[in-house]
């Protein structure tokens, strides 16, 4: 019969142990962390800038639509005024024609 295995004294498998990081690897890892943080910060700034630009574009679009609506109202008013003037001229011409005939 085999002797019982003393689990506390047994060495862990080699794959689960890692040698301690040397200074170069530690510096490289710290540099990668700093680069990742800088990237995230730049990405956040770019996102904020894009949101600001989108908000400004939406405001310009809103203003342009309001101006377009005002222009359409002015065109409609001018057409109505022109139709009224044409009707008035027609009535005046008919009145003059009736006076000439009479």
mmCIF file with all atom_site columns, C-alpha atoms in Angstrom:
data_model
loop_
_atom_site.group_PDB
_atom_site.id
_atom_site.type_symbol
_atom_site.label_atom_id
_atom_site.label_alt_id
_atom_site.label_comp_id
_atom_site.label_asym_id
_atom_site.label_entity_id
_atom_site.label_seq_id
_atom_site.pdbx_PDB_ins_code
_atom_site.Cartn_x
_atom_site.Cartn_y
_atom_site.Cartn_z
_atom_site.occupancy
_atom_site.B_iso_or_equiv
_atom_site.pdbx_formal_charge
_atom_site.auth_seq_id
_atom_site.auth_comp_id
_atom_site.auth_asym_id
_atom_site.auth_atom_id
_atom_site.pdbx_PDB_model_num
ATOM 1   C CA . UNK A 1 1   ? 0.000   0.000   0.000   1.00 0.00 ? 1   UNK A CA 1
ATOM 2   C CA . UNK A 1 2   ? 1.252   3.451   -0.917  1.00 0.00 ? 2   UNK A CA 1
ATOM 3   C CA . UNK A 1 3   ? 2.053   5.924   1.796   1.00 0.00 ? 3   UNK A CA 1
ATOM 4   C CA . UNK A 1 4   ? -0.465  8.777   2.271   1.00 0.00 ? 4   UNK A CA 1
ATOM 5   C CA . UNK A 1 5   ? 0.281   11.985  0.367   1.00 0.00 ? 5   UNK A CA 1
ATOM 6   C CA . UNK A 1 6   ? 1.214   14.920  2.550   1.00 0.00 ? 6   UNK A CA 1
ATOM 7   C CA . UNK A 1 7   ? -0.491  17.736  0.699   1.00 0.00 ? 7   UNK A CA 1
ATOM 8   C CA . UNK A 1 8   ? 1.092   20.508  2.761   1.00 0.00 ? 8   UNK A CA 1
ATOM 9   C CA . UNK A 1 9   ? 4.632   19.486  2.030   1.00 0.00 ? 9   UNK A CA 1
ATOM 10  C CA . UNK A 1 10  ? 4.075   18.797  -1.658  1.00 0.00 ? 10  UNK A CA 1
ATOM 11  C CA . UNK A 1 11  ? 5.352   21.397  -4.096  1.00 0.00 ? 11  UNK A CA 1
ATOM 12  C CA . UNK A 1 12  ? 2.718   23.012  -6.299  1.00 0.00 ? 12  UNK A CA 1
ATOM 13  C CA . UNK A 1 13  ? 2.859   22.156  -9.978  1.00 0.00 ? 13  UNK A CA 1
ATOM 14  C CA . UNK A 1 14  ? 5.399   24.186  -11.904 1.00 0.00 ? 14  UNK A CA 1
ATOM 15  C CA . UNK A 1 15  ? 2.759   25.799  -14.168 1.00 0.00 ? 15  UNK A CA 1
ATOM 16  C CA . UNK A 1 16  ? 1.095   27.608  -11.265 1.00 0.00 ? 16  UNK A CA 1
ATOM 17  C CA . UNK A 1 17  ? 4.240   29.232  -9.919  1.00 0.00 ? 17  UNK A CA 1
ATOM 18  C CA . UNK A 1 18  ? 5.721   32.281  -11.542 1.00 0.00 ? 18  UNK A CA 1
ATOM 19  C CA . UNK A 1 19  ? 9.163   33.617  -11.034 1.00 0.00 ? 19  UNK A CA 1
ATOM 20  C CA . UNK A 1 20  ? 9.177   37.106  -9.546  1.00 0.00 ? 20  UNK A CA 1
ATOM 21  C CA . UNK A 1 21  ? 9.192   39.916  -12.084 1.00 0.00 ? 21  UNK A CA 1
ATOM 22  C CA . UNK A 1 22  ? 12.518  41.467  -12.730 1.00 0.00 ? 22  UNK A CA 1
ATOM 23  C CA . UNK A 1 23  ? 12.902  45.235  -12.781 1.00 0.00 ? 23  UNK A CA 1
ATOM 24  C CA . UNK A 1 24  ? 12.724  45.519  -16.571 1.00 0.00 ? 24  UNK A CA 1
ATOM 25  C CA . UNK A 1 25  ? 9.503   43.558  -16.804 1.00 0.00 ? 25  UNK A CA 1
ATOM 26  C CA . UNK A 1 26  ? 8.040   45.599  -13.935 1.00 0.00 ? 26  UNK A CA 1
ATOM 27  C CA . UNK A 1 27  ? 9.004   48.870  -15.663 1.00 0.00 ? 27  UNK A CA 1
ATOM 28  C CA . UNK A 1 28  ? 7.574   47.632  -18.968 1.00 0.00 ? 28  UNK A CA 1
ATOM 29  C CA . UNK A 1 29  ? 4.319   46.639  -17.294 1.00 0.00 ? 29  UNK A CA 1
ATOM 30  C CA . UNK A 1 30  ? 4.088   50.011  -15.532 1.00 0.00 ? 30  UNK A CA 1
ATOM 31  C CA . UNK A 1 31  ? 4.742   51.763  -18.845 1.00 0.00 ? 31  UNK A CA 1
ATOM 32  C CA . UNK A 1 32  ? 1.962   49.777  -20.528 1.00 0.00 ? 32  UNK A CA 1
ATOM 33  C CA . UNK A 1 33  ? -0.403  50.708  -17.692 1.00 0.00 ? 33  UNK A CA 1
ATOM 34  C CA . UNK A 1 34  ? 0.493   54.407  -18.087 1.00 0.00 ? 34  UNK A CA 1
ATOM 35  C CA . UNK A 1 35  ? -0.013  54.183  -21.852 1.00 0.00 ? 35  UNK A CA 1
ATOM 36  C CA . UNK A 1 36  ? -3.391  52.499  -21.386 1.00 0.00 ? 36  UNK A CA 1
ATOM 37  C CA . UNK A 1 37  ? -4.456  55.186  -18.910 1.00 0.00 ? 37  UNK A CA 1
ATOM 38  C CA . UNK A 1 38  ? -3.303  57.949  -21.269 1.00 0.00 ? 38  UNK A CA 1
ATOM 39  C CA . UNK A 1 39  ? -5.191  56.287  -24.116 1.00 0.00 ? 39  UNK A CA 1
ATOM 40  C CA . UNK A 1 40  ? -8.366  56.075  -22.023 1.00 0.00 ? 40  UNK A CA 1
ATOM 41  C CA . UNK A 1 41  ? -8.022  59.725  -20.995 1.00 0.00 ? 41  UNK A CA 1
ATOM 42  C CA . UNK A 1 42  ? -7.484  60.829  -24.609 1.00 0.00 ? 42  UNK A CA 1
ATOM 43  C CA . UNK A 1 43  ? -10.428 58.708  -25.710 1.00 0.00 ? 43  UNK A CA 1
ATOM 44  C CA . UNK A 1 44  ? -12.639 60.355  -23.061 1.00 0.00 ? 44  UNK A CA 1
ATOM 45  C CA . UNK A 1 45  ? -11.498 63.823  -24.165 1.00 0.00 ? 45  UNK A CA 1
ATOM 46  C CA . UNK A 1 46  ? -12.145 62.958  -27.811 1.00 0.00 ? 46  UNK A CA 1
ATOM 47  C CA . UNK A 1 47  ? -15.596 61.639  -26.904 1.00 0.00 ? 47  UNK A CA 1
ATOM 48  C CA . UNK A 1 48  ? -16.420 64.819  -24.998 1.00 0.00 ? 48  UNK A CA 1
ATOM 49  C CA . UNK A 1 49  ? -15.212 66.951  -27.906 1.00 0.00 ? 49  UNK A CA 1
ATOM 50  C CA . UNK A 1 50  ? -17.296 64.916  -30.356 1.00 0.00 ? 50  UNK A CA 1
ATOM 51  C CA . UNK A 1 51  ? -20.359 65.324  -28.126 1.00 0.00 ? 51  UNK A CA 1
ATOM 52  C CA . UNK A 1 52  ? -19.744 69.074  -27.934 1.00 0.00 ? 52  UNK A CA 1
ATOM 53  C CA . UNK A 1 53  ? -19.419 69.304  -31.715 1.00 0.00 ? 53  UNK A CA 1
ATOM 54  C CA . UNK A 1 54  ? -22.565 67.216  -32.211 1.00 0.00 ? 54  UNK A CA 1
ATOM 55  C CA . UNK A 1 55  ? -24.492 69.464  -29.817 1.00 0.00 ? 55  UNK A CA 1
ATOM 56  C CA . UNK A 1 56  ? -23.263 72.545  -31.686 1.00 0.00 ? 56  UNK A CA 1
ATOM 57  C CA . UNK A 1 57  ? -24.243 70.990  -35.028 1.00 0.00 ? 57  UNK A CA 1
ATOM 58  C CA . UNK A 1 58  ? -27.712 70.153  -33.696 1.00 0.00 ? 58  UNK A CA 1
ATOM 59  C CA . UNK A 1 59  ? -28.117 73.756  -32.518 1.00 0.00 ? 59  UNK A CA 1
ATOM 60  C CA . UNK A 1 60  ? -27.030 75.082  -35.933 1.00 0.00 ? 60  UNK A CA 1
ATOM 61  C CA . UNK A 1 61  ? -29.507 72.715  -37.588 1.00 0.00 ? 61  UNK A CA 1
ATOM 62  C CA . UNK A 1 62  ? -32.293 73.885  -35.269 1.00 0.00 ? 62  UNK A CA 1
ATOM 63  C CA . UNK A 1 63  ? -31.522 77.524  -36.105 1.00 0.00 ? 63  UNK A CA 1
ATOM 64  C CA . UNK A 1 64  ? -31.367 76.762  -39.837 1.00 0.00 ? 64  UNK A CA 1
ATOM 65  C CA . UNK A 1 65  ? -34.742 75.008  -39.698 1.00 0.00 ? 65  UNK A CA 1
ATOM 66  C CA . UNK A 1 66  ? -36.270 77.959  -37.840 1.00 0.00 ? 66  UNK A CA 1
ATOM 67  C CA . UNK A 1 67  ? -34.850 80.363  -40.430 1.00 0.00 ? 67  UNK A CA 1
ATOM 68  C CA . UNK A 1 68  ? -36.151 78.144  -43.234 1.00 0.00 ? 68  UNK A CA 1
ATOM 69  C CA . UNK A 1 69  ? -39.607 78.150  -41.642 1.00 0.00 ? 69  UNK A CA 1
ATOM 70  C CA . UNK A 1 70  ? -39.553 81.944  -41.344 1.00 0.00 ? 70  UNK A CA 1
ATOM 71  C CA . UNK A 1 71  ? -38.479 82.250  -44.982 1.00 0.00 ? 71  UNK A CA 1
ATOM 72  C CA . UNK A 1 72  ? -41.293 79.918  -46.060 1.00 0.00 ? 72  UNK A CA 1
ATOM 73  C CA . UNK A 1 73  ? -43.770 82.040  -44.107 1.00 0.00 ? 73  UNK A CA 1
ATOM 74  C CA . UNK A 1 74  ? -42.452 85.209  -45.792 1.00 0.00 ? 74  UNK A CA 1
ATOM 75  C CA . UNK A 1 75  ? -42.754 83.564  -49.235 1.00 0.00 ? 75  UNK A CA 1
ATOM 76  C CA . UNK A 1 76  ? -46.319 82.498  -48.439 1.00 0.00 ? 76  UNK A CA 1
ATOM 77  C CA . UNK A 1 77  ? -47.172 86.018  -47.262 1.00 0.00 ? 77  UNK A CA 1
ATOM 78  C CA . UNK A 1 78  ? -45.629 87.536  -50.400 1.00 0.00 ? 78  UNK A CA 1
ATOM 79  C CA . UNK A 1 79  ? -47.585 85.148  -52.648 1.00 0.00 ? 79  UNK A CA 1
ATOM 80  C CA . UNK A 1 80  ? -50.808 85.964  -50.819 1.00 0.00 ? 80  UNK A CA 1
ATOM 81  C CA . UNK A 1 81  ? -50.088 89.678  -51.156 1.00 0.00 ? 81  UNK A CA 1
ATOM 82  C CA . UNK A 1 82  ? -49.336 89.271  -54.871 1.00 0.00 ? 82  UNK A CA 1
ATOM 83  C CA . UNK A 1 83  ? -52.597 87.359  -55.397 1.00 0.00 ? 83  UNK A CA 1
ATOM 84  C CA . UNK A 1 84  ? -54.543 90.046  -53.566 1.00 0.00 ? 84  UNK A CA 1
ATOM 85  C CA . UNK A 1 85  ? -52.877 92.749  -55.655 1.00 0.00 ? 85  UNK A CA 1
ATOM 86  C CA . UNK A 1 86  ? -53.675 90.853  -58.870 1.00 0.00 ? 86  UNK A CA 1
ATOM 87  C CA . UNK A 1 87  ? -57.305 90.450  -57.787 1.00 0.00 ? 87  UNK A CA 1
ATOM 88  C CA . UNK A 1 88  ? -57.513 94.160  -56.991 1.00 0.00 ? 88  UNK A CA 1
ATOM 89  C CA . UNK A 1 89  ? -56.086 95.044  -60.427 1.00 0.00 ? 89  UNK A CA 1
ATOM 90  C CA . UNK A 1 90  ? -58.600 92.715  -62.101 1.00 0.00 ? 90  UNK A CA 1
ATOM 91  C CA . UNK A 1 91  ? -61.473 94.362  -60.224 1.00 0.00 ? 91  UNK A CA 1
ATOM 92  C CA . UNK A 1 92  ? -60.181 97.788  -61.142 1.00 0.00 ? 92  UNK A CA 1
ATOM 93  C CA . UNK A 1 93  ? -59.842 96.820  -64.813 1.00 0.00 ? 93  UNK A CA 1
ATOM 94  C CA . UNK A 1 94  ? -63.375 95.388  -64.828 1.00 0.00 ? 94  UNK A CA 1
ATOM 95  C CA . UNK A 1 95  ? -64.627 98.551  -63.218 1.00 0.00 ? 95  UNK A CA 1
ATOM 96  C CA . UNK A 1 96  ? -62.888 100.654 -65.853 1.00 0.00 ? 96  UNK A CA 1
ATOM 97  C CA . UNK A 1 97  ? -64.247 98.418  -68.632 1.00 0.00 ? 97  UNK A CA 1
ATOM 98  C CA . UNK A 1 98  ? -67.793 98.754  -67.293 1.00 0.00 ? 98  UNK A CA 1
ATOM 99  C CA . UNK A 1 99  ? -67.389 102.539 -67.145 1.00 0.00 ? 99  UNK A CA 1
ATOM 100 C CA . UNK A 1 100 ? -66.164 102.615 -70.756 1.00 0.00 ? 100 UNK A CA 1
ATOM 101 C CA . UNK A 1 101 ? -69.039 100.438 -71.982 1.00 0.00 ? 101 UNK A CA 1
ATOM 102 C CA . UNK A 1 102 ? -71.635 102.404 -70.074 1.00 0.00 ? 102 UNK A CA 1
#
